[in-house]
Amino acid sequence: MRKILEKIIDIRLRWILEKTNYLSSQQNGFLKHRSTYNRLHDIQKDIKKTFEARQVLGLVALDIAKAYDTTWRPRIIEKLHKILCHGNMLNFIKHFLSDRTFQIKTDGHLSLTLKQENDVPQGSTISVTLFLIAINDVSESIKLPVNHTFFADDQTIWCRGRNINSIQPILQDTLSSLEK
């Protein structure tokens, strides 16, 4: 029953996110009518423009290590307060994310119960949506002339220019901004 309720909440939350255009247009992961094709198409268009203008293109592909395991729950709740204000859906998600524990079983023996401070649960349908909410504003730290696209926790940034020496510092500044 829990899985069914999570699915219902996820469908309603995604409907709200789509209706309000909350998620970045650069995000292509796990969303209706968006896929890796969209991501690759955006990059391919800029590569074609680069060749036509006889320029060079620098591209950096990033993957957030242990993305679900390191997602900070208070950030998700803070963002959901802005999106949902209050109500049963917000309360459900708060409870869904709070007081999560785990144990490890080896050789038939269970460890002590440990509390998880960060993460969105693996295998839950709503976790994907909560993760997308958590990283949504990363796009704000990327400024033109740098372009970017996401597929869930994978991000690609790229920049065109006359030569590699002109675009390398721009890409490095963007990476430094993302790191912060």
Tab-separated table of C-alpha atoms in Angstrom:
chain	number	residue	atom	x	y	z
A	1	MET	CA	0.000	0.000	0.000
A	2	ARG	CA	2.927	2.315	0.741
A	3	LYS	CA	4.250	1.932	-2.821
A	4	ILE	CA	0.830	2.749	-4.283
A	5	LEU	CA	0.500	5.857	-2.094
A	6	GLU	CA	4.036	6.988	-3.052
A	7	LYS	CA	3.137	6.596	-6.732
A	8	ILE	CA	-0.056	8.666	-6.293
A	9	ILE	CA	1.848	11.421	-4.464
A	10	ASP	CA	4.590	11.357	-7.116
A	11	ILE	CA	2.075	11.712	-9.970
A	12	ARG	CA	0.404	14.670	-8.253
A	13	LEU	CA	3.724	16.321	-7.379
A	14	ARG	CA	4.963	15.977	-10.967
A	15	TRP	CA	1.689	17.482	-12.199
A	16	ILE	CA	2.286	20.530	-9.962
A	17	LEU	CA	5.907	20.815	-11.117
A	18	GLU	CA	4.869	20.648	-14.782
A	19	LYS	CA	1.957	23.078	-14.359
A	20	THR	CA	4.197	25.665	-12.688
A	21	ASN	CA	7.192	25.015	-14.996
A	22	TYR	CA	9.251	24.536	-11.851
A	23	LEU	CA	11.874	22.169	-13.255
A	24	SER	CA	14.659	23.568	-15.399
A	25	SER	CA	14.154	23.196	-19.139
A	26	GLN	CA	17.709	21.804	-19.186
A	27	GLN	CA	16.600	18.748	-17.162
A	28	ASN	CA	15.853	15.775	-19.408
A	29	GLY	CA	15.863	12.919	-16.924
A	30	PHE	CA	12.739	10.983	-16.014
A	31	LEU	CA	10.340	13.597	-17.355
A	32	LYS	CA	7.519	13.327	-19.899
A	33	HIS	CA	8.546	14.065	-23.465
A	34	ARG	CA	12.214	14.464	-22.501
A	35	SER	CA	14.960	11.901	-22.870
A	36	THR	CA	18.653	11.427	-23.583
A	37	TYR	CA	17.763	12.224	-27.188
A	38	ASN	CA	16.893	15.805	-26.186
A	39	ARG	CA	20.202	16.150	-24.394
A	40	LEU	CA	22.212	14.782	-27.299
A	41	HIS	CA	20.268	16.883	-29.798
A	42	ASP	CA	21.150	20.098	-27.908
A	43	ILE	CA	24.842	19.210	-27.929
A	44	GLN	CA	24.779	18.112	-31.586
A	45	LYS	CA	23.219	21.441	-32.676
A	46	ASP	CA	26.036	23.367	-31.004
A	47	ILE	CA	28.711	21.090	-32.479
A	48	LYS	CA	27.270	21.768	-35.946
A	49	LYS	CA	27.281	25.543	-35.301
A	50	THR	CA	30.875	25.242	-34.069
A	51	PHE	CA	32.015	23.594	-37.307
A	52	GLU	CA	30.099	26.099	-39.442
A	53	ALA	CA	31.712	29.032	-37.614
A	54	ARG	CA	35.163	27.374	-37.670
A	55	GLN	CA	35.360	27.520	-33.895
A	56	VAL	CA	36.311	25.063	-31.180
A	57	LEU	CA	34.038	23.589	-28.538
A	58	GLY	CA	35.035	22.558	-25.031
A	59	LEU	CA	32.749	20.090	-23.278
A	60	VAL	CA	32.797	18.684	-19.751
A	61	ALA	CA	30.593	15.775	-18.675
A	62	LEU	CA	29.856	15.453	-14.957
A	63	ASP	CA	28.190	12.765	-12.869
A	64	ILE	CA	27.187	13.439	-9.267
A	65	ALA	CA	28.743	10.617	-7.240
A	66	LYS	CA	26.269	8.816	-4.985
A	67	ALA	CA	23.622	11.338	-5.992
A	68	TYR	CA	20.704	9.805	-4.101
A	69	ASP	CA	22.814	8.888	-1.077
A	70	THR	CA	24.103	12.427	-0.577
A	71	THR	CA	20.938	14.420	-1.265
A	72	TRP	CA	20.323	16.757	1.645
A	73	ARG	CA	16.782	16.266	2.931
A	74	PRO	CA	16.356	19.708	4.583
A	75	ARG	CA	16.990	21.302	1.164
A	76	ILE	CA	14.181	19.250	-0.379
A	77	ILE	CA	11.775	20.187	2.420
A	78	GLU	CA	12.745	23.864	2.113
A	79	LYS	CA	12.047	23.829	-1.619
A	80	LEU	CA	8.789	21.923	-1.178
A	81	HIS	CA	7.595	24.588	1.293
A	82	LYS	CA	7.967	27.131	-1.518
A	83	ILE	CA	6.205	24.915	-4.067
A	84	LEU	CA	3.424	23.423	-1.935
A	85	CYS	CA	3.234	25.916	0.976
A	86	HIS	CA	1.441	23.441	3.277
A	87	GLY	CA	-0.985	20.544	3.201
A	88	ASN	CA	-1.206	16.783	3.217
A	89	MET	CA	1.224	16.224	0.349
A	90	LEU	CA	3.939	18.241	2.076
A	91	ASN	CA	3.257	16.442	5.373
A	92	PHE	CA	3.441	13.047	3.660
A	93	ILE	CA	6.798	13.869	2.052
A	94	LYS	CA	8.204	15.264	5.323
A	95	HIS	CA	7.276	12.030	7.103
A	96	PHE	CA	8.524	9.959	4.177
A	97	LEU	CA	11.966	11.572	4.521
A	98	SER	CA	12.187	11.717	8.313
A	99	ASP	CA	13.473	9.153	10.803
A	100	ARG	CA	14.899	6.782	8.195
A	101	THR	CA	17.069	4.009	9.621
A	102	PHE	CA	18.928	0.969	8.360
A	103	GLN	CA	20.701	-2.144	9.556
A	104	ILE	CA	23.377	-4.298	7.982
A	105	LYS	CA	23.147	-8.077	8.053
A	106	THR	CA	26.313	-10.155	7.737
A	107	ASP	CA	26.745	-13.815	8.574
A	108	GLY	CA	23.194	-13.899	9.933
A	109	HIS	CA	23.814	-11.104	12.459
A	110	LEU	CA	22.167	-7.672	12.361
A	111	SER	CA	24.089	-4.521	13.174
A	112	LEU	CA	22.780	-1.813	15.442
A	113	THR	CA	20.095	0.357	13.923
A	114	LEU	CA	21.713	3.402	12.333
A	115	LYS	CA	20.001	6.657	11.381
A	116	GLN	CA	20.306	8.083	7.863
A	117	GLU	CA	20.749	11.844	7.847
A	118	ASN	CA	20.917	12.345	4.078
A	119	ASP	CA	19.482	10.548	1.087
A	120	VAL	CA	16.364	9.891	-0.835
A	121	PRO	CA	15.413	6.220	-0.658
A	122	GLN	CA	16.589	4.018	-3.511
A	123	GLY	CA	13.811	2.236	-5.389
A	124	SER	CA	11.022	4.614	-4.425
A	125	THR	CA	9.125	6.251	-7.287
A	126	ILE	CA	8.934	9.600	-5.505
A	127	SER	CA	12.704	9.694	-4.834
A	128	VAL	CA	13.464	10.574	-8.453
A	129	THR	CA	11.171	13.596	-8.322
A	130	LEU	CA	12.554	14.697	-4.949
A	131	PHE	CA	16.104	14.457	-6.294
A	132	LEU	CA	15.183	16.553	-9.350
A	133	ILE	CA	13.742	19.202	-7.022
A	134	ALA	CA	16.930	19.159	-4.926
A	135	ILE	CA	19.238	19.863	-7.876
A	136	ASN	CA	16.906	22.054	-9.910
A	137	ASP	CA	18.566	25.390	-9.140
A	138	VAL	CA	22.036	24.229	-10.188
A	139	SER	CA	21.227	25.699	-13.609
A	140	GLU	CA	21.196	29.186	-12.077
A	141	SER	CA	24.969	29.100	-11.536
A	142	ILE	CA	25.651	28.515	-15.247
A	143	LYS	CA	25.827	31.695	-17.292
A	144	LEU	CA	26.164	32.295	-21.024
A	145	PRO	CA	28.228	31.689	-23.101
A	146	VAL	CA	28.256	28.297	-21.356
A	147	ASN	CA	25.449	25.933	-22.330
A	148	HIS	CA	24.370	22.938	-20.315
A	149	THR	CA	21.978	20.041	-20.091
A	150	PHE	CA	21.008	17.478	-17.442
A	151	PHE	CA	19.865	13.918	-17.428
A	152	ALA	CA	18.993	13.330	-13.755
A	153	ASP	CA	22.392	13.472	-11.991
A	154	ASP	CA	24.477	13.633	-15.187
A	155	GLN	CA	25.316	17.135	-16.364
A	156	THR	CA	27.085	18.302	-19.485
A	157	ILE	CA	28.446	21.824	-19.891
A	158	TRP	CA	30.008	23.213	-23.029
A	159	CYS	CA	31.214	26.436	-24.549
A	160	ARG	CA	32.210	27.558	-28.044
A	161	GLY	CA	34.916	30.034	-28.905
A	162	ARG	CA	37.681	31.087	-31.285
A	163	ASN	CA	40.278	28.884	-29.607
A	164	ILE	CA	40.754	26.616	-26.629
A	165	ASN	CA	42.536	29.356	-24.663
A	166	SER	CA	39.441	31.547	-24.805
A	167	ILE	CA	36.984	28.901	-23.599
A	168	GLN	CA	39.053	27.014	-21.035
A	169	PRO	CA	38.916	29.780	-18.359
A	170	ILE	CA	35.165	30.194	-18.915
A	171	LEU	CA	34.543	26.487	-18.408
A	172	GLN	CA	36.829	26.452	-15.359
A	173	ASP	CA	34.940	29.382	-13.793
A	174	THR	CA	31.687	27.526	-14.382
A	175	LEU	CA	33.065	24.343	-12.787
A	176	SER	CA	34.246	26.370	-9.779
A	177	SER	CA	30.788	27.920	-9.483
A	178	LEU	CA	29.146	24.486	-9.652
A	179	GLU	CA	31.504	23.154	-7.002
A	180	LYS	CA	30.456	25.933	-4.607
